[in-house]
């Protein structure tokens, strides 16, 4: 695919990535506001579980924002987008592996059991692997890669929204717990 054809392909996805990036940036801001209003719940030792939820939501929204920003770079070629996506996928995979060790060291049963850990990390891990697969596909089949990248963005957003919802519920529970 020529440079001009690839630029036209990326431009055809412009509105989607502009919307996804704007939504992710807005939700990052709202997450910061929500966390700062409830900062006491996040900074105690007992707040580890909700802090992990906040980190999960934040990271997934940031990955969507980064993907959107990289796709929206004008007149780029597939090699630069491939490299950008590979970096995002690599960083995301490293983060998931590190997060799995954090969950393990915090005794998964205290955070809701292994089903909870798989739920919390599974979608993000799937998205990270998806970004790496899309990066590999981008150089040879860019049209298919853009459609797969659409799916990856949806997985990241779903995982982030799920973590943010759980965060909201957990902060509410923390506020209702009697102080001992």
Short mmCIF file of N, CA and C in Angstrom, two decimals:
data_model
loop_
_atom_site.label_atom_id
_atom_site.label_comp_id
_atom_site.label_asym_id
_atom_site.label_seq_id
_atom_site.Cartn_x
_atom_site.Cartn_y
_atom_site.Cartn_z
N UNK A 1 0.85 -1.17 0.00
CA UNK A 1 0.00 0.00 0.00
C UNK A 1 0.89 1.23 0.00
N UNK A 2 0.56 2.18 -0.85
CA UNK A 2 1.36 3.40 -0.94
C UNK A 2 1.11 4.29 0.28
N UNK A 3 2.01 5.23 0.45
CA UNK A 3 1.89 6.20 1.55
C UNK A 3 0.58 6.97 1.45
N UNK A 4 0.22 7.38 0.25
CA UNK A 4 -1.01 8.14 0.05
C UNK A 4 -2.24 7.29 0.35
N UNK A 5 -2.21 6.02 -0.06
CA UNK A 5 -3.34 5.12 0.22
C UNK A 5 -3.47 4.86 1.71
N UNK A 6 -2.33 4.68 2.40
CA UNK A 6 -2.39 4.46 3.84
C UNK A 6 -2.91 5.70 4.55
N UNK A 7 -2.46 6.88 4.13
CA UNK A 7 -2.94 8.13 4.73
C UNK A 7 -4.45 8.28 4.52
N UNK A 8 -4.93 7.89 3.35
CA UNK A 8 -6.38 7.96 3.08
C UNK A 8 -7.13 6.96 3.96
N UNK A 9 -6.56 5.78 4.14
CA UNK A 9 -7.19 4.78 5.01
C UNK A 9 -7.28 5.30 6.44
N UNK A 10 -6.18 5.82 6.95
CA UNK A 10 -6.18 6.36 8.32
C UNK A 10 -7.15 7.53 8.44
N UNK A 11 -7.22 8.36 7.43
CA UNK A 11 -8.14 9.49 7.44
C UNK A 11 -9.59 9.03 7.50
N UNK A 12 -9.88 7.89 6.88
CA UNK A 12 -11.26 7.39 6.91
C UNK A 12 -11.69 6.99 8.33
N UNK A 13 -10.73 6.74 9.20
CA UNK A 13 -11.01 6.41 10.60
C UNK A 13 -10.90 7.63 11.51
N UNK A 14 -10.65 8.78 10.95
CA UNK A 14 -10.40 10.00 11.72
C UNK A 14 -11.49 10.28 12.76
N UNK A 15 -12.75 10.29 12.34
CA UNK A 15 -13.83 10.64 13.26
C UNK A 15 -13.95 9.67 14.42
N UNK A 16 -13.77 8.37 14.14
CA UNK A 16 -13.85 7.38 15.21
C UNK A 16 -12.76 7.63 16.24
N UNK A 17 -11.51 7.80 15.80
CA UNK A 17 -10.41 7.97 16.75
C UNK A 17 -10.44 9.33 17.43
N UNK A 18 -10.96 10.33 16.75
CA UNK A 18 -11.14 11.62 17.39
C UNK A 18 -12.15 11.50 18.53
N UNK A 19 -13.24 10.80 18.27
CA UNK A 19 -14.27 10.60 19.30
C UNK A 19 -13.74 9.73 20.44
N UNK A 20 -13.07 8.62 20.11
CA UNK A 20 -12.53 7.73 21.15
C UNK A 20 -11.50 8.45 22.01
N UNK A 21 -10.62 9.22 21.38
CA UNK A 21 -9.61 9.96 22.13
C UNK A 21 -10.22 11.03 23.02
N UNK A 22 -11.21 11.74 22.49
CA UNK A 22 -11.88 12.77 23.29
C UNK A 22 -12.63 12.15 24.46
N UNK A 23 -13.29 11.03 24.22
CA UNK A 23 -14.01 10.35 25.30
C UNK A 23 -13.03 9.88 26.37
N UNK A 24 -11.92 9.27 25.95
CA UNK A 24 -10.93 8.77 26.90
C UNK A 24 -10.34 9.92 27.72
N UNK A 25 -10.01 11.02 27.06
CA UNK A 25 -9.44 12.17 27.78
C UNK A 25 -10.44 12.74 28.78
N UNK A 26 -11.69 12.82 28.38
CA UNK A 26 -12.74 13.32 29.29
C UNK A 26 -12.90 12.40 30.49
N UNK A 27 -12.91 11.10 30.23
CA UNK A 27 -13.09 10.15 31.33
C UNK A 27 -11.87 10.11 32.25
N UNK A 28 -10.69 10.34 31.71
CA UNK A 28 -9.49 10.46 32.56
C UNK A 28 -9.67 11.65 33.51
N UNK A 29 -10.13 12.76 32.98
CA UNK A 29 -10.36 13.94 33.82
C UNK A 29 -11.39 13.69 34.90
N UNK A 30 -12.48 13.03 34.53
CA UNK A 30 -13.51 12.71 35.52
C UNK A 30 -12.99 11.74 36.57
N UNK A 31 -12.17 10.80 36.15
CA UNK A 31 -11.57 9.86 37.09
C UNK A 31 -10.69 10.60 38.10
N UNK A 32 -9.89 11.56 37.61
CA UNK A 32 -9.06 12.37 38.51
C UNK A 32 -9.91 13.15 39.50
N UNK A 33 -10.99 13.73 39.03
CA UNK A 33 -11.87 14.48 39.92
C UNK A 33 -12.46 13.55 40.98
N UNK A 34 -12.98 12.41 40.54
CA UNK A 34 -13.58 11.46 41.49
C UNK A 34 -12.58 10.95 42.51
N UNK A 35 -11.37 10.68 42.08
CA UNK A 35 -10.34 10.20 43.01
C UNK A 35 -9.93 11.31 43.97
N UNK A 36 -9.76 12.52 43.46
CA UNK A 36 -9.33 13.60 44.34
C UNK A 36 -10.41 13.96 45.36
N UNK A 37 -11.68 13.83 45.02
CA UNK A 37 -12.76 14.08 45.98
C UNK A 37 -12.74 13.03 47.09
N UNK A 38 -12.36 11.82 46.75
CA UNK A 38 -12.36 10.70 47.70
C UNK A 38 -10.94 10.24 48.03
N UNK A 39 -10.01 11.16 48.07
CA UNK A 39 -8.59 10.83 48.22
C UNK A 39 -8.29 10.01 49.47
N UNK A 40 -9.01 10.24 50.54
CA UNK A 40 -8.76 9.49 51.78
C UNK A 40 -8.96 7.99 51.59
N UNK A 41 -9.96 7.61 50.79
CA UNK A 41 -10.21 6.19 50.55
C UNK A 41 -9.08 5.54 49.75
N UNK A 42 -8.36 6.32 48.95
CA UNK A 42 -7.33 5.78 48.08
C UNK A 42 -5.96 5.72 48.73
N UNK A 43 -5.76 6.48 49.78
CA UNK A 43 -4.42 6.60 50.35
C UNK A 43 -4.20 5.76 51.60
N UNK A 44 -5.21 5.08 52.07
CA UNK A 44 -5.03 4.22 53.24
C UNK A 44 -4.58 2.83 52.79
N UNK A 45 -4.03 2.07 53.71
CA UNK A 45 -3.61 0.70 53.40
C UNK A 45 -4.80 -0.16 53.00
N UNK A 46 -5.96 0.11 53.61
CA UNK A 46 -7.16 -0.64 53.25
C UNK A 46 -7.67 -0.26 51.87
N UNK A 47 -7.22 0.86 51.34
CA UNK A 47 -7.68 1.34 50.04
C UNK A 47 -6.94 0.74 48.86
N UNK A 48 -6.13 -0.29 49.11
CA UNK A 48 -5.34 -0.89 48.04
C UNK A 48 -6.21 -1.40 46.91
N UNK A 49 -7.31 -2.07 47.24
CA UNK A 49 -8.18 -2.63 46.21
C UNK A 49 -8.78 -1.56 45.33
N UNK A 50 -9.25 -0.47 45.94
CA UNK A 50 -9.83 0.58 45.11
C UNK A 50 -8.75 1.36 44.36
N UNK A 51 -7.57 1.45 44.92
CA UNK A 51 -6.46 2.09 44.22
C UNK A 51 -6.11 1.30 42.96
N UNK A 52 -6.11 -0.02 43.07
CA UNK A 52 -5.84 -0.87 41.91
C UNK A 52 -6.92 -0.69 40.84
N UNK A 53 -8.18 -0.54 41.27
CA UNK A 53 -9.25 -0.29 40.31
C UNK A 53 -9.04 1.05 39.60
N UNK A 54 -8.67 2.06 40.36
CA UNK A 54 -8.40 3.37 39.77
C UNK A 54 -7.26 3.32 38.77
N UNK A 55 -6.19 2.61 39.14
CA UNK A 55 -5.05 2.47 38.22
C UNK A 55 -5.44 1.73 36.95
N UNK A 56 -6.27 0.72 37.10
CA UNK A 56 -6.72 -0.07 35.95
C UNK A 56 -7.53 0.81 34.99
N UNK A 57 -8.49 1.52 35.51
CA UNK A 57 -9.32 2.40 34.67
C UNK A 57 -8.46 3.47 34.01
N UNK A 58 -7.59 4.09 34.80
CA UNK A 58 -6.73 5.14 34.28
C UNK A 58 -5.85 4.62 33.14
N UNK A 59 -5.18 3.50 33.35
CA UNK A 59 -4.28 2.96 32.33
C UNK A 59 -5.02 2.63 31.04
N UNK A 60 -6.19 2.02 31.15
CA UNK A 60 -6.92 1.65 29.94
C UNK A 60 -7.41 2.88 29.18
N UNK A 61 -7.86 3.90 29.90
CA UNK A 61 -8.24 5.14 29.22
C UNK A 61 -7.03 5.79 28.55
N UNK A 62 -5.87 5.75 29.21
CA UNK A 62 -4.66 6.32 28.62
C UNK A 62 -4.27 5.55 27.36
N UNK A 63 -4.38 4.22 27.38
CA UNK A 63 -4.05 3.44 26.18
C UNK A 63 -4.96 3.81 25.01
N UNK A 64 -6.25 4.01 25.28
CA UNK A 64 -7.17 4.44 24.21
C UNK A 64 -6.76 5.81 23.69
N UNK A 65 -6.43 6.71 24.60
CA UNK A 65 -6.01 8.05 24.20
C UNK A 65 -4.74 7.99 23.35
N UNK A 66 -3.77 7.19 23.76
CA UNK A 66 -2.53 7.06 22.99
C UNK A 66 -2.77 6.46 21.60
N UNK A 67 -3.57 5.42 21.54
CA UNK A 67 -3.89 4.81 20.25
C UNK A 67 -4.53 5.86 19.34
N UNK A 68 -5.50 6.60 19.89
CA UNK A 68 -6.17 7.63 19.09
C UNK A 68 -5.19 8.69 18.61
N UNK A 69 -4.33 9.13 19.50
CA UNK A 69 -3.35 10.15 19.11
C UNK A 69 -2.41 9.65 18.02
N UNK A 70 -1.96 8.42 18.14
CA UNK A 70 -1.05 7.87 17.12
C UNK A 70 -1.75 7.68 15.78
N UNK A 71 -2.98 7.23 15.80
CA UNK A 71 -3.71 7.06 14.54
C UNK A 71 -3.98 8.41 13.88
N UNK A 72 -4.19 9.44 14.68
CA UNK A 72 -4.54 10.76 14.15
C UNK A 72 -3.34 11.58 13.67
N UNK A 73 -2.14 11.06 13.78
CA UNK A 73 -0.97 11.77 13.26
C UNK A 73 -1.14 11.90 11.75
N UNK A 74 -1.10 13.12 11.22
CA UNK A 74 -1.34 13.29 9.78
C UNK A 74 -0.23 12.68 8.92
N UNK A 75 -0.62 12.12 7.81
CA UNK A 75 0.27 11.63 6.76
C UNK A 75 1.36 10.69 7.25
N UNK A 76 1.07 9.87 8.23
CA UNK A 76 2.08 8.90 8.67
C UNK A 76 2.01 7.65 7.80
N UNK A 77 3.06 6.88 7.85
CA UNK A 77 3.07 5.63 7.09
C UNK A 77 2.78 4.46 8.03
N UNK A 78 2.57 3.29 7.44
CA UNK A 78 2.21 2.14 8.27
C UNK A 78 3.36 1.69 9.16
N UNK A 79 4.60 1.96 8.78
CA UNK A 79 5.73 1.56 9.61
C UNK A 79 5.73 2.33 10.93
N UNK A 80 5.50 3.63 10.87
CA UNK A 80 5.49 4.41 12.11
C UNK A 80 4.31 4.04 13.00
N UNK A 81 3.14 3.81 12.39
CA UNK A 81 1.99 3.40 13.19
C UNK A 81 2.21 2.01 13.77
N UNK A 82 2.82 1.11 12.99
CA UNK A 82 3.14 -0.23 13.49
C UNK A 82 4.04 -0.14 14.71
N UNK A 83 5.08 0.66 14.61
CA UNK A 83 6.02 0.82 15.73
C UNK A 83 5.32 1.43 16.95
N UNK A 84 4.50 2.44 16.74
CA UNK A 84 3.77 3.07 17.85
C UNK A 84 2.86 2.07 18.54
N UNK A 85 2.13 1.30 17.76
CA UNK A 85 1.22 0.31 18.34
C UNK A 85 1.98 -0.79 19.06
N UNK A 86 3.12 -1.20 18.50
CA UNK A 86 3.93 -2.23 19.16
C UNK A 86 4.44 -1.74 20.51
N UNK A 87 4.80 -0.48 20.59
CA UNK A 87 5.25 0.09 21.87
C UNK A 87 4.10 0.11 22.87
N UNK A 88 2.92 0.54 22.43
CA UNK A 88 1.76 0.55 23.33
C UNK A 88 1.46 -0.87 23.81
N UNK A 89 1.45 -1.83 22.89
CA UNK A 89 1.18 -3.22 23.26
C UNK A 89 2.23 -3.78 24.20
N UNK A 90 3.49 -3.44 23.96
CA UNK A 90 4.57 -3.92 24.83
C UNK A 90 4.48 -3.34 26.23
N UNK A 91 4.25 -2.03 26.30
CA UNK A 91 4.10 -1.38 27.61
C UNK A 91 2.88 -1.94 28.35
N UNK A 92 1.79 -2.12 27.62
CA UNK A 92 0.59 -2.67 28.23
C UNK A 92 0.79 -4.08 28.74
N UNK A 93 1.47 -4.91 27.97
CA UNK A 93 1.75 -6.28 28.39
C UNK A 93 2.64 -6.29 29.62
N UNK A 94 3.68 -5.46 29.64
CA UNK A 94 4.55 -5.36 30.81
C UNK A 94 3.75 -4.94 32.04
N UNK A 95 2.83 -3.97 31.85
CA UNK A 95 2.01 -3.49 32.95
C UNK A 95 1.10 -4.60 33.48
N UNK A 96 0.53 -5.40 32.59
CA UNK A 96 -0.35 -6.49 33.02
C UNK A 96 0.44 -7.53 33.81
N UNK A 97 1.62 -7.88 33.34
CA UNK A 97 2.45 -8.86 34.06
C UNK A 97 2.80 -8.31 35.44
N UNK A 98 3.21 -7.06 35.48
CA UNK A 98 3.54 -6.44 36.77
C UNK A 98 2.31 -6.39 37.69
N UNK A 99 1.17 -6.05 37.12
CA UNK A 99 -0.07 -5.97 37.89
C UNK A 99 -0.46 -7.34 38.44
N UNK A 100 -0.22 -8.40 37.66
CA UNK A 100 -0.53 -9.76 38.13
C UNK A 100 0.30 -10.08 39.38
N UNK A 101 1.56 -9.66 39.40
CA UNK A 101 2.38 -9.87 40.58
C UNK A 101 1.87 -9.06 41.77
N UNK A 102 1.38 -7.85 41.52
CA UNK A 102 0.83 -7.03 42.60
C UNK A 102 -0.41 -7.71 43.18
N UNK A 103 -1.29 -8.19 42.30
CA UNK A 103 -2.48 -8.88 42.78
C UNK A 103 -2.09 -10.12 43.58
N UNK A 104 -1.10 -10.85 43.09
CA UNK A 104 -0.66 -12.06 43.79
C UNK A 104 -0.07 -11.71 45.16
N UNK A 105 0.73 -10.64 45.21
CA UNK A 105 1.35 -10.27 46.49
C UNK A 105 0.33 -9.71 47.47
N UNK A 106 -0.78 -9.21 47.00
CA UNK A 106 -1.82 -8.66 47.87
C UNK A 106 -2.83 -9.72 48.27
N UNK A 107 -2.53 -10.97 48.01
CA UNK A 107 -3.46 -12.06 48.28
C UNK A 107 -4.77 -11.82 47.54
N UNK A 108 -4.89 -12.47 46.44
CA UNK A 108 -6.05 -12.28 45.56
C UNK A 108 -7.36 -12.49 46.30
N UNK A 109 -7.37 -13.38 47.28
CA UNK A 109 -8.63 -13.62 47.99
C UNK A 109 -9.10 -12.37 48.73
N UNK A 110 -8.16 -11.53 49.19
CA UNK A 110 -8.53 -10.31 49.89
C UNK A 110 -9.13 -9.28 48.94
N UNK A 111 -8.80 -9.39 47.66
CA UNK A 111 -9.31 -8.44 46.67
C UNK A 111 -10.52 -8.98 45.92
N UNK A 112 -10.99 -10.14 46.27
CA UNK A 112 -12.18 -10.66 45.61
C UNK A 112 -11.97 -12.01 44.94
N UNK A 113 -10.84 -12.64 45.14
CA UNK A 113 -10.60 -13.97 44.60
C UNK A 113 -10.00 -13.93 43.20
N UNK A 114 -9.59 -15.10 42.74
CA UNK A 114 -8.93 -15.21 41.44
C UNK A 114 -9.87 -14.91 40.29
N UNK A 115 -11.17 -15.17 40.46
CA UNK A 115 -12.11 -14.81 39.40
C UNK A 115 -12.12 -13.30 39.19
N UNK A 116 -12.02 -12.59 40.29
CA UNK A 116 -11.97 -11.14 40.23
C UNK A 116 -10.69 -10.69 39.52
N UNK A 117 -9.57 -11.29 39.86
CA UNK A 117 -8.29 -10.93 39.26
C UNK A 117 -8.33 -11.21 37.76
N UNK A 118 -8.86 -12.36 37.37
CA UNK A 118 -8.95 -12.68 35.94
C UNK A 118 -9.85 -11.68 35.23
N UNK A 119 -10.96 -11.35 35.86
CA UNK A 119 -11.87 -10.36 35.28
C UNK A 119 -11.18 -9.01 35.15
N UNK A 120 -10.48 -8.64 36.18
CA UNK A 120 -9.84 -7.33 36.19
C UNK A 120 -8.69 -7.24 35.19
N UNK A 121 -7.91 -8.31 35.07
CA UNK A 121 -6.74 -8.27 34.19
C UNK A 121 -7.00 -8.89 32.82
N UNK A 122 -8.01 -9.76 32.73
CA UNK A 122 -8.23 -10.51 31.50
C UNK A 122 -8.53 -9.66 30.29
N UNK A 123 -9.48 -8.73 30.42
CA UNK A 123 -9.81 -7.87 29.28
C UNK A 123 -8.64 -6.99 28.87
N UNK A 124 -7.94 -6.47 29.86
CA UNK A 124 -6.78 -5.63 29.55
C UNK A 124 -5.68 -6.45 28.87
N UNK A 125 -5.47 -7.66 29.34
CA UNK A 125 -4.47 -8.53 28.71
C UNK A 125 -4.87 -8.85 27.27
N UNK A 126 -6.15 -9.13 27.06
CA UNK A 126 -6.64 -9.39 25.71
C UNK A 126 -6.41 -8.18 24.81
N UNK A 127 -6.66 -6.99 25.31
CA UNK A 127 -6.44 -5.78 24.53
C UNK A 127 -4.96 -5.57 24.22
N UNK A 128 -4.10 -5.84 25.19
CA UNK A 128 -2.65 -5.69 24.96
C UNK A 128 -2.16 -6.64 23.88
N UNK A 129 -2.59 -7.88 23.97
CA UNK A 129 -2.23 -8.86 22.94
C UNK A 129 -2.82 -8.44 21.60
N UNK A 130 -4.04 -7.90 21.65
CA UNK A 130 -4.68 -7.42 20.43
C UNK A 130 -3.90 -6.29 19.78
N UNK A 131 -3.39 -5.36 20.57
CA UNK A 131 -2.59 -4.26 20.02
C UNK A 131 -1.33 -4.80 19.36
N UNK A 132 -0.69 -5.77 20.00
CA UNK A 132 0.51 -6.37 19.40
C UNK A 132 0.16 -7.09 18.10
N UNK A 133 -0.97 -7.79 18.07
CA UNK A 133 -1.39 -8.48 16.85
C UNK A 133 -1.71 -7.47 15.74
N UNK A 134 -2.38 -6.38 16.11
CA UNK A 134 -2.69 -5.34 15.13
C UNK A 134 -1.40 -4.72 14.59
N UNK A 135 -0.43 -4.50 15.46
CA UNK A 135 0.86 -3.95 15.01
C UNK A 135 1.50 -4.87 13.98
N UNK A 136 1.44 -6.18 14.24
CA UNK A 136 2.01 -7.13 13.28
C UNK A 136 1.21 -7.14 11.98
N UNK A 137 -0.08 -6.98 12.06
CA UNK A 137 -0.96 -7.02 10.90
C UNK A 137 -0.91 -5.72 10.09
N UNK A 138 -0.59 -4.62 10.75
CA UNK A 138 -0.62 -3.30 10.11
C UNK A 138 0.30 -3.23 8.89
N UNK A 139 1.45 -3.86 8.96
CA UNK A 139 2.41 -3.76 7.86
C UNK A 139 1.97 -4.55 6.62
N UNK A 140 1.19 -5.61 6.82
CA UNK A 140 0.83 -6.45 5.69
C UNK A 140 -0.62 -6.31 5.25
N UNK A 141 -1.51 -6.07 6.20
CA UNK A 141 -2.95 -5.98 5.89
C UNK A 141 -3.56 -4.81 6.66
N UNK A 142 -3.23 -3.59 6.27
CA UNK A 142 -3.66 -2.43 7.06
C UNK A 142 -5.18 -2.25 7.16
N UNK A 143 -5.91 -2.62 6.14
CA UNK A 143 -7.37 -2.46 6.21
C UNK A 143 -7.93 -3.35 7.31
N UNK A 144 -7.52 -4.61 7.32
CA UNK A 144 -7.95 -5.53 8.39
C UNK A 144 -7.46 -5.05 9.74
N UNK A 145 -6.24 -4.54 9.77
CA UNK A 145 -5.66 -4.08 11.04
C UNK A 145 -6.49 -2.96 11.66
N UNK A 146 -6.98 -2.04 10.85
CA UNK A 146 -7.80 -0.96 11.40
C UNK A 146 -9.10 -1.49 12.00
N UNK A 147 -9.69 -2.49 11.36
CA UNK A 147 -10.91 -3.07 11.93
C UNK A 147 -10.61 -3.81 13.24
N UNK A 148 -9.51 -4.51 13.30
CA UNK A 148 -9.12 -5.18 14.55
C UNK A 148 -8.77 -4.16 15.62
N UNK A 149 -8.15 -3.06 15.23
CA UNK A 149 -7.82 -2.02 16.21
C UNK A 149 -9.08 -1.39 16.79
N UNK A 150 -10.12 -1.28 15.99
CA UNK A 150 -11.42 -0.84 16.48
C UNK A 150 -11.87 -1.74 17.62
N UNK A 151 -11.76 -3.05 17.45
CA UNK A 151 -12.14 -4.00 18.49
C UNK A 151 -11.29 -3.85 19.74
N UNK A 152 -10.00 -3.63 19.56
CA UNK A 152 -9.10 -3.45 20.70
C UNK A 152 -9.50 -2.22 21.50
N UNK A 153 -9.81 -1.12 20.82
CA UNK A 153 -10.23 0.10 21.50
C UNK A 153 -11.51 -0.15 22.30
N UNK A 154 -12.43 -0.89 21.72
CA UNK A 154 -13.66 -1.21 22.44
C UNK A 154 -13.39 -2.07 23.68
N UNK A 155 -12.45 -3.00 23.57
CA UNK A 155 -12.10 -3.83 24.73
C UNK A 155 -11.47 -2.96 25.82
N UNK A 156 -10.55 -2.08 25.45
CA UNK A 156 -9.95 -1.18 26.44
C UNK A 156 -11.02 -0.31 27.11
N UNK A 157 -11.92 0.25 26.31
CA UNK A 157 -12.97 1.10 26.89
C UNK A 157 -13.90 0.30 27.79
N UNK A 158 -14.24 -0.91 27.39
CA UNK A 158 -15.10 -1.75 28.21
C UNK A 158 -14.43 -2.08 29.53
N UNK A 159 -13.17 -2.46 29.48
CA UNK A 159 -12.43 -2.78 30.69
C UNK A 159 -12.30 -1.56 31.60
N UNK A 160 -12.02 -0.41 31.02
CA UNK A 160 -11.88 0.81 31.82
C UNK A 160 -13.21 1.20 32.45
N UNK A 161 -14.29 1.10 31.69
CA UNK A 161 -15.61 1.44 32.23
C UNK A 161 -16.00 0.47 33.34
N UNK A 162 -15.68 -0.80 33.17
CA UNK A 162 -15.97 -1.81 34.19
C UNK A 162 -15.19 -1.50 35.47
N UNK A 163 -13.92 -1.17 35.33
CA UNK A 163 -13.10 -0.84 36.51
C UNK A 163 -13.60 0.44 37.16
N UNK A 164 -13.98 1.43 36.35
CA UNK A 164 -14.48 2.68 36.92
C UNK A 164 -15.80 2.45 37.66
N UNK A 165 -16.65 1.60 37.12
CA UNK A 165 -17.92 1.29 37.80
C UNK A 165 -17.66 0.59 39.12
N UNK A 166 -16.78 -0.43 39.10
CA UNK A 166 -16.43 -1.11 40.35
C UNK A 166 -15.81 -0.14 41.35
N UNK A 167 -15.03 0.79 40.86
CA UNK A 167 -14.42 1.80 41.72
C UNK A 167 -15.50 2.65 42.39
N UNK A 168 -16.47 3.06 41.64
CA UNK A 168 -17.58 3.84 42.19
C UNK A 168 -18.31 3.07 43.28
N UNK A 169 -18.60 1.82 43.03
CA UNK A 169 -19.31 0.98 44.00
C UNK A 169 -18.46 0.79 45.25
N UNK A 170 -17.19 0.49 45.08
CA UNK A 170 -16.31 0.24 46.23
C UNK A 170 -16.11 1.49 47.08
N UNK A 171 -15.99 2.65 46.46
CA UNK A 171 -15.85 3.89 47.23
C UNK A 171 -17.12 4.12 48.05
N UNK A 172 -18.27 3.85 47.46
CA UNK A 172 -19.53 3.97 48.20
C UNK A 172 -19.59 3.02 49.38
N UNK A 173 -19.14 1.79 49.20
CA UNK A 173 -19.11 0.82 50.31
C UNK A 173 -18.16 1.27 51.40
N UNK A 174 -17.00 1.80 51.00
CA UNK A 174 -16.02 2.27 52.01
C UNK A 174 -16.61 3.40 52.84
N UNK A 175 -17.36 4.26 52.22
CA UNK A 175 -17.95 5.38 52.95
C UNK A 175 -19.02 4.92 53.92
N UNK A 176 -19.71 3.82 53.62
CA UNK A 176 -20.76 3.32 54.51
C UNK A 176 -20.25 2.42 55.61
N UNK A 177 -19.01 1.96 55.51
CA UNK A 177 -18.46 1.07 56.56
C UNK A 177 -18.31 1.83 57.86
N UNK A 178 -18.68 1.19 58.94
CA UNK A 178 -18.50 1.86 60.24
C UNK A 178 -17.01 1.97 60.58
N UNK A 179 -16.65 3.09 61.15
CA UNK A 179 -15.26 3.33 61.55
C UNK A 179 -15.02 2.63 62.88
N UNK A 180 -13.96 1.81 62.94
CA UNK A 180 -13.70 1.10 64.20
C UNK A 180 -12.45 1.58 64.87
#
